[in-house]
CSV table of C-alpha atoms in Angstrom, one decimal:
chain,number,residue,atom,x,y,z
T,1,MET,CA,-49.7,-65.4,-38.2
T,2,ARG,CA,-53.0,-63.5,-38.2
T,3,ASP,CA,-54.1,-65.4,-41.4
T,4,ALA,CA,-53.2,-68.7,-39.7
T,5,PHE,CA,-55.3,-67.7,-36.7
T,6,VAL,CA,-58.3,-66.7,-38.9
T,7,ALA,CA,-58.0,-70.1,-40.7
T,8,ALA,CA,-58.0,-72.0,-37.4
T,9,VAL,CA,-61.1,-70.2,-36.2
T,10,LYS,CA,-62.8,-71.0,-39.6
T,11,LEU,CA,-61.9,-74.7,-39.1
T,12,LYS,CA,-63.5,-74.5,-35.7
T,13,THR,CA,-66.6,-72.8,-37.0
T,14,ASN,CA,-66.9,-75.4,-39.7
T,15,GLY,CA,-66.8,-78.3,-37.2
T,16,LYS,CA,-63.3,-79.5,-38.0
T,17,PHE,CA,-62.4,-79.5,-34.3
T,18,GLU,CA,-59.2,-81.7,-34.4
T,19,GLU,CA,-57.7,-79.6,-37.1
T,20,ALA,CA,-58.6,-76.4,-35.5
T,21,ALA,CA,-57.2,-77.5,-32.1
T,22,ALA,CA,-53.9,-78.6,-33.8
T,23,LYS,CA,-53.5,-75.2,-35.6
T,24,LEU,CA,-54.4,-73.2,-32.4
T,25,ARG,CA,-51.9,-75.3,-30.4
T,26,SER,CA,-49.2,-74.5,-32.8
T,27,LEU,CA,-50.1,-70.8,-32.8
T,28,THR,CA,-49.8,-70.7,-29.0
T,29,LYS,CA,-46.0,-71.4,-29.4
T,30,LYS,CA,-45.0,-69.0,-32.1
T,31,GLY,CA,-45.7,-65.6,-33.5
T,32,LYS,CA,-46.7,-62.3,-31.9
T,33,ARG,CA,-47.9,-62.1,-28.3
T,34,ASN,CA,-51.5,-61.0,-29.3
T,35,VAL,CA,-51.9,-63.9,-31.7
T,36,ARG,CA,-50.6,-66.4,-29.1
T,37,ALA,CA,-53.0,-65.0,-26.6
T,38,ALA,CA,-56.0,-65.1,-29.0
T,39,ALA,CA,-55.1,-68.7,-30.0
T,40,ARG,CA,-54.9,-69.7,-26.3
T,41,HIS,CA,-58.3,-68.2,-25.7
T,42,GLU,CA,-59.9,-69.9,-28.8
T,43,LEU,CA,-58.3,-73.2,-27.8
T,44,ALA,CA,-59.7,-72.9,-24.2
T,45,VAL,CA,-63.2,-72.1,-25.6
T,46,LEU,CA,-63.0,-75.1,-28.0
T,47,ALA,CA,-61.8,-77.4,-25.1
T,48,LEU,CA,-64.7,-76.3,-22.9
T,49,GLN,CA,-67.2,-76.8,-25.8
T,50,ARG,CA,-65.8,-80.3,-26.2
T,51,GLY,CA,-66.0,-81.1,-22.5
T,52,ASP,CA,-62.2,-80.9,-21.7
T,53,ALA,CA,-62.0,-78.5,-18.8
T,54,THR,CA,-58.5,-79.6,-18.0
T,55,VAL,CA,-57.0,-78.3,-21.3
T,56,ALA,CA,-59.2,-75.2,-21.1
T,57,ASP,CA,-57.9,-74.4,-17.6
T,58,GLU,CA,-54.3,-74.9,-18.6
T,59,GLU,CA,-54.7,-72.4,-21.5
T,60,LEU,CA,-56.7,-69.9,-19.4
T,61,CYS,CA,-54.1,-70.1,-16.6
T,62,ALA,CA,-51.3,-69.4,-19.2
T,63,LEU,CA,-53.3,-66.2,-20.0
T,64,GLY,CA,-53.2,-65.2,-16.4
T,65,LEU,CA,-57.0,-65.9,-15.9
T,66,ARG,CA,-58.2,-67.3,-12.6
T,67,TYR,CA,-62.0,-67.7,-13.2
T,68,ARG,CA,-64.2,-69.1,-16.0
T,69,LEU,CA,-67.8,-70.1,-16.5
T,70,SER,CA,-68.7,-73.5,-15.2
T,71,ALA,CA,-68.0,-76.3,-17.7
T,72,PRO,CA,-71.6,-77.6,-17.9
T,73,LEU,CA,-72.7,-74.2,-19.2
T,74,TRP,CA,-70.5,-74.7,-22.3
T,75,LEU,CA,-72.0,-78.1,-22.9
T,76,GLY,CA,-75.6,-77.0,-23.0
T,77,ALA,CA,-75.8,-76.3,-26.7
T,78,ARG,CA,-74.0,-79.5,-27.5
T,79,GLN,CA,-76.1,-81.7,-25.3
T,80,GLY,CA,-79.4,-79.9,-25.9
T,81,PRO,CA,-82.6,-79.9,-23.9
T,82,ALA,CA,-81.8,-83.0,-22.0
T,83,LEU,CA,-79.2,-81.2,-20.0
T,84,LEU,CA,-81.4,-78.2,-19.4
T,85,SER,CA,-84.3,-80.2,-18.1
T,86,SER,CA,-82.4,-82.6,-15.9
T,87,ASP,CA,-82.9,-82.5,-12.1
T,88,SER,CA,-79.4,-81.2,-11.6
T,89,MET,CA,-80.2,-78.0,-13.6
T,90,ALA,CA,-83.7,-77.4,-12.1
T,91,ARG,CA,-82.4,-74.7,-9.7
T,92,SER,CA,-80.1,-73.1,-12.2
T,93,VAL,CA,-80.3,-69.5,-13.5
T,94,ARG,CA,-81.9,-69.3,-16.9
T,95,VAL,CA,-81.2,-66.7,-19.5
T,96,LEU,CA,-84.2,-65.6,-21.7
T,97,ASP,CA,-83.6,-63.5,-24.8
T,98,ASN,CA,-86.4,-61.0,-25.5
T,99,ALA,CA,-88.2,-62.0,-22.4
T,100,LEU,CA,-90.3,-58.8,-22.5
T,101,PRO,CA,-92.2,-57.3,-25.4
T,102,GLU,CA,-90.2,-54.4,-26.9
T,103,GLU,CA,-92.9,-51.9,-25.8
T,104,VAL,CA,-92.8,-53.0,-22.1
T,105,PHE,CA,-89.0,-53.1,-22.2
T,106,GLN,CA,-88.8,-49.5,-23.4
T,107,GLN,CA,-91.3,-48.4,-20.7
T,108,LEU,CA,-89.2,-50.1,-18.1
T,109,ARG,CA,-86.0,-48.6,-19.5
T,110,GLN,CA,-87.5,-45.1,-19.5
T,111,ALA,CA,-88.8,-45.5,-15.9
T,112,LEU,CA,-85.3,-46.6,-14.7
T,113,LEU,CA,-83.6,-43.7,-16.5
T,114,ALA,CA,-85.8,-41.1,-15.0
T,115,PRO,CA,-84.3,-39.1,-12.1
T,116,LYS,CA,-87.6,-39.3,-10.3
T,117,PHE,CA,-87.1,-43.1,-9.8
T,118,TRP,CA,-83.7,-42.6,-8.2
T,119,GLU,CA,-84.9,-39.8,-6.0
T,120,GLU,CA,-87.9,-41.7,-4.7
T,121,HIS,CA,-86.5,-45.3,-4.3
T,122,GLY,CA,-85.6,-44.6,-0.7
T,123,TYR,CA,-82.3,-46.5,-0.5
T,124,PRO,CA,-79.3,-44.6,1.0
T,125,THR,CA,-77.2,-45.4,-2.1
T,126,ASP,CA,-77.6,-45.7,-5.8
T,127,GLU,CA,-74.8,-48.2,-6.0
T,128,PHE,CA,-77.0,-51.3,-5.5
T,129,PHE,CA,-80.3,-52.2,-4.1
T,130,SER,CA,-83.0,-54.9,-4.4
T,131,TYR,CA,-86.7,-55.3,-3.8
T,132,SER,CA,-88.6,-58.4,-3.0
T,133,MET,CA,-92.2,-58.2,-4.1
T,134,PRO,CA,-95.1,-60.6,-3.2
T,135,LEU,CA,-97.0,-61.9,-6.2
T,136,GLY,CA,-100.7,-61.8,-6.0
T,137,ARG,CA,-103.1,-63.4,-8.5
T,138,ARG,CA,-104.7,-60.0,-9.4
T,139,HIS,CA,-103.7,-58.3,-12.6
T,140,PRO,CA,-101.2,-55.5,-11.5
T,141,ARG,CA,-101.8,-52.0,-12.6
T,142,LYS,CA,-98.2,-50.7,-12.3
T,143,LEU,CA,-95.3,-51.3,-14.7
T,144,LEU,CA,-93.1,-53.3,-12.3
T,145,GLY,CA,-96.0,-55.5,-11.3
T,146,ALA,CA,-96.8,-56.2,-15.0
T,147,VAL,CA,-93.2,-57.1,-15.6
T,148,ALA,CA,-93.1,-59.4,-12.6
T,149,THR,CA,-96.3,-61.1,-13.6
T,150,ARG,CA,-94.9,-61.7,-17.1
T,151,PHE,CA,-91.8,-63.3,-15.6
T,152,ARG,CA,-93.8,-65.2,-13.1
T,153,ARG,CA,-95.6,-67.1,-15.9
T,154,THR,CA,-92.3,-68.0,-17.6
T,155,ALA,CA,-90.7,-69.0,-14.3
T,156,GLU,CA,-93.5,-71.2,-13.2
T,157,VAL,CA,-93.4,-73.1,-16.5
T,158,LEU,CA,-89.6,-73.5,-16.3
T,159,ALA,CA,-89.6,-74.4,-12.6
T,160,GLY,CA,-92.7,-76.6,-12.6
T,161,GLU,CA,-94.0,-74.9,-9.4
T,162,GLU,CA,-95.7,-71.8,-8.3
T,163,CYS,CA,-93.8,-68.6,-7.5
T,164,GLY,CA,-94.8,-66.5,-4.6
T,165,ARG,CA,-92.3,-63.6,-4.8
T,166,VAL,CA,-90.1,-61.9,-7.3
T,167,GLU,CA,-86.9,-60.2,-6.5
T,168,TRP,CA,-85.5,-57.4,-8.7
T,169,TRP,CA,-82.5,-55.3,-8.3
T,170,THR,CA,-80.7,-52.5,-10.1
T,171,HIS,CA,-77.8,-50.2,-9.8
T,172,ARG,CA,-76.4,-47.2,-11.5
T,173,ARG,CA,-72.8,-47.1,-12.9
T,174,SER,CA,-70.9,-44.3,-14.5
T,175,ALA,CA,-69.8,-44.7,-18.1
T,176,GLY,CA,-66.3,-46.1,-18.8
T,177,ALA,CA,-64.3,-49.2,-18.9
T,178,ASP,CA,-65.5,-50.4,-15.5
T,179,SER,CA,-69.2,-49.6,-16.0
T,180,GLY,CA,-70.4,-53.2,-16.4
T,181,HIS,CA,-71.7,-55.4,-13.8
T,182,GLN,CA,-69.1,-57.7,-12.2
T,183,LEU,CA,-69.7,-61.4,-12.4
T,184,HIS,CA,-70.7,-62.7,-9.0
T,185,PHE,CA,-72.8,-65.3,-7.3
T,186,ASP,CA,-75.8,-64.7,-5.1
T,187,LEU,CA,-76.5,-67.0,-2.3
T,188,ASP,CA,-79.8,-68.7,-1.6
T,189,GLU,CA,-79.5,-68.5,2.2
T,190,LEU,CA,-82.9,-70.0,2.9
T,191,GLY,CA,-82.2,-72.9,0.5
T,192,MET,CA,-78.9,-73.5,2.2
T,193,ARG,CA,-80.6,-73.7,5.7
T,194,ARG,CA,-83.1,-76.3,4.4
T,195,GLU,CA,-80.4,-78.6,3.1
């Protein structure tokens, strides 16, 4: 069964979506539990990538999952820049790979790892905190200001408007299985009041 699963994934990778879906569907009905689960997952991902959220939701529910990423996020690569530049996406979160030069990233990483930062940040807990910093037009002399200025330029190009503030947040987690950051949604309370 594992070989059949690998073959189905290869079909998907090679763009033979109908064949891949048929093989994955058959694998969800027979074989070992882990192969059935992996086939359901791949079938759900394929369905989302093809714009069929109903099929994806059926497969994900069969796996016991209750949440997934929004369907339009899966279509971005397929639909290209037109989707990303549409008015409906103008207020969306953007992900930027390698947004900071490596040297600046390493400086920021070292600053956040240093005990001095955590001792002096002034919040009552290390679990979570955020800062909101006004953005001036002068060139900042401190590391976080330099990082904010760099992101400001990118954000203004993407948003098509000026940015007046930057918010940044961080938290500290212990190592282990639950050490990642939970998926969550932040609210734009001011934006909600305007609408």
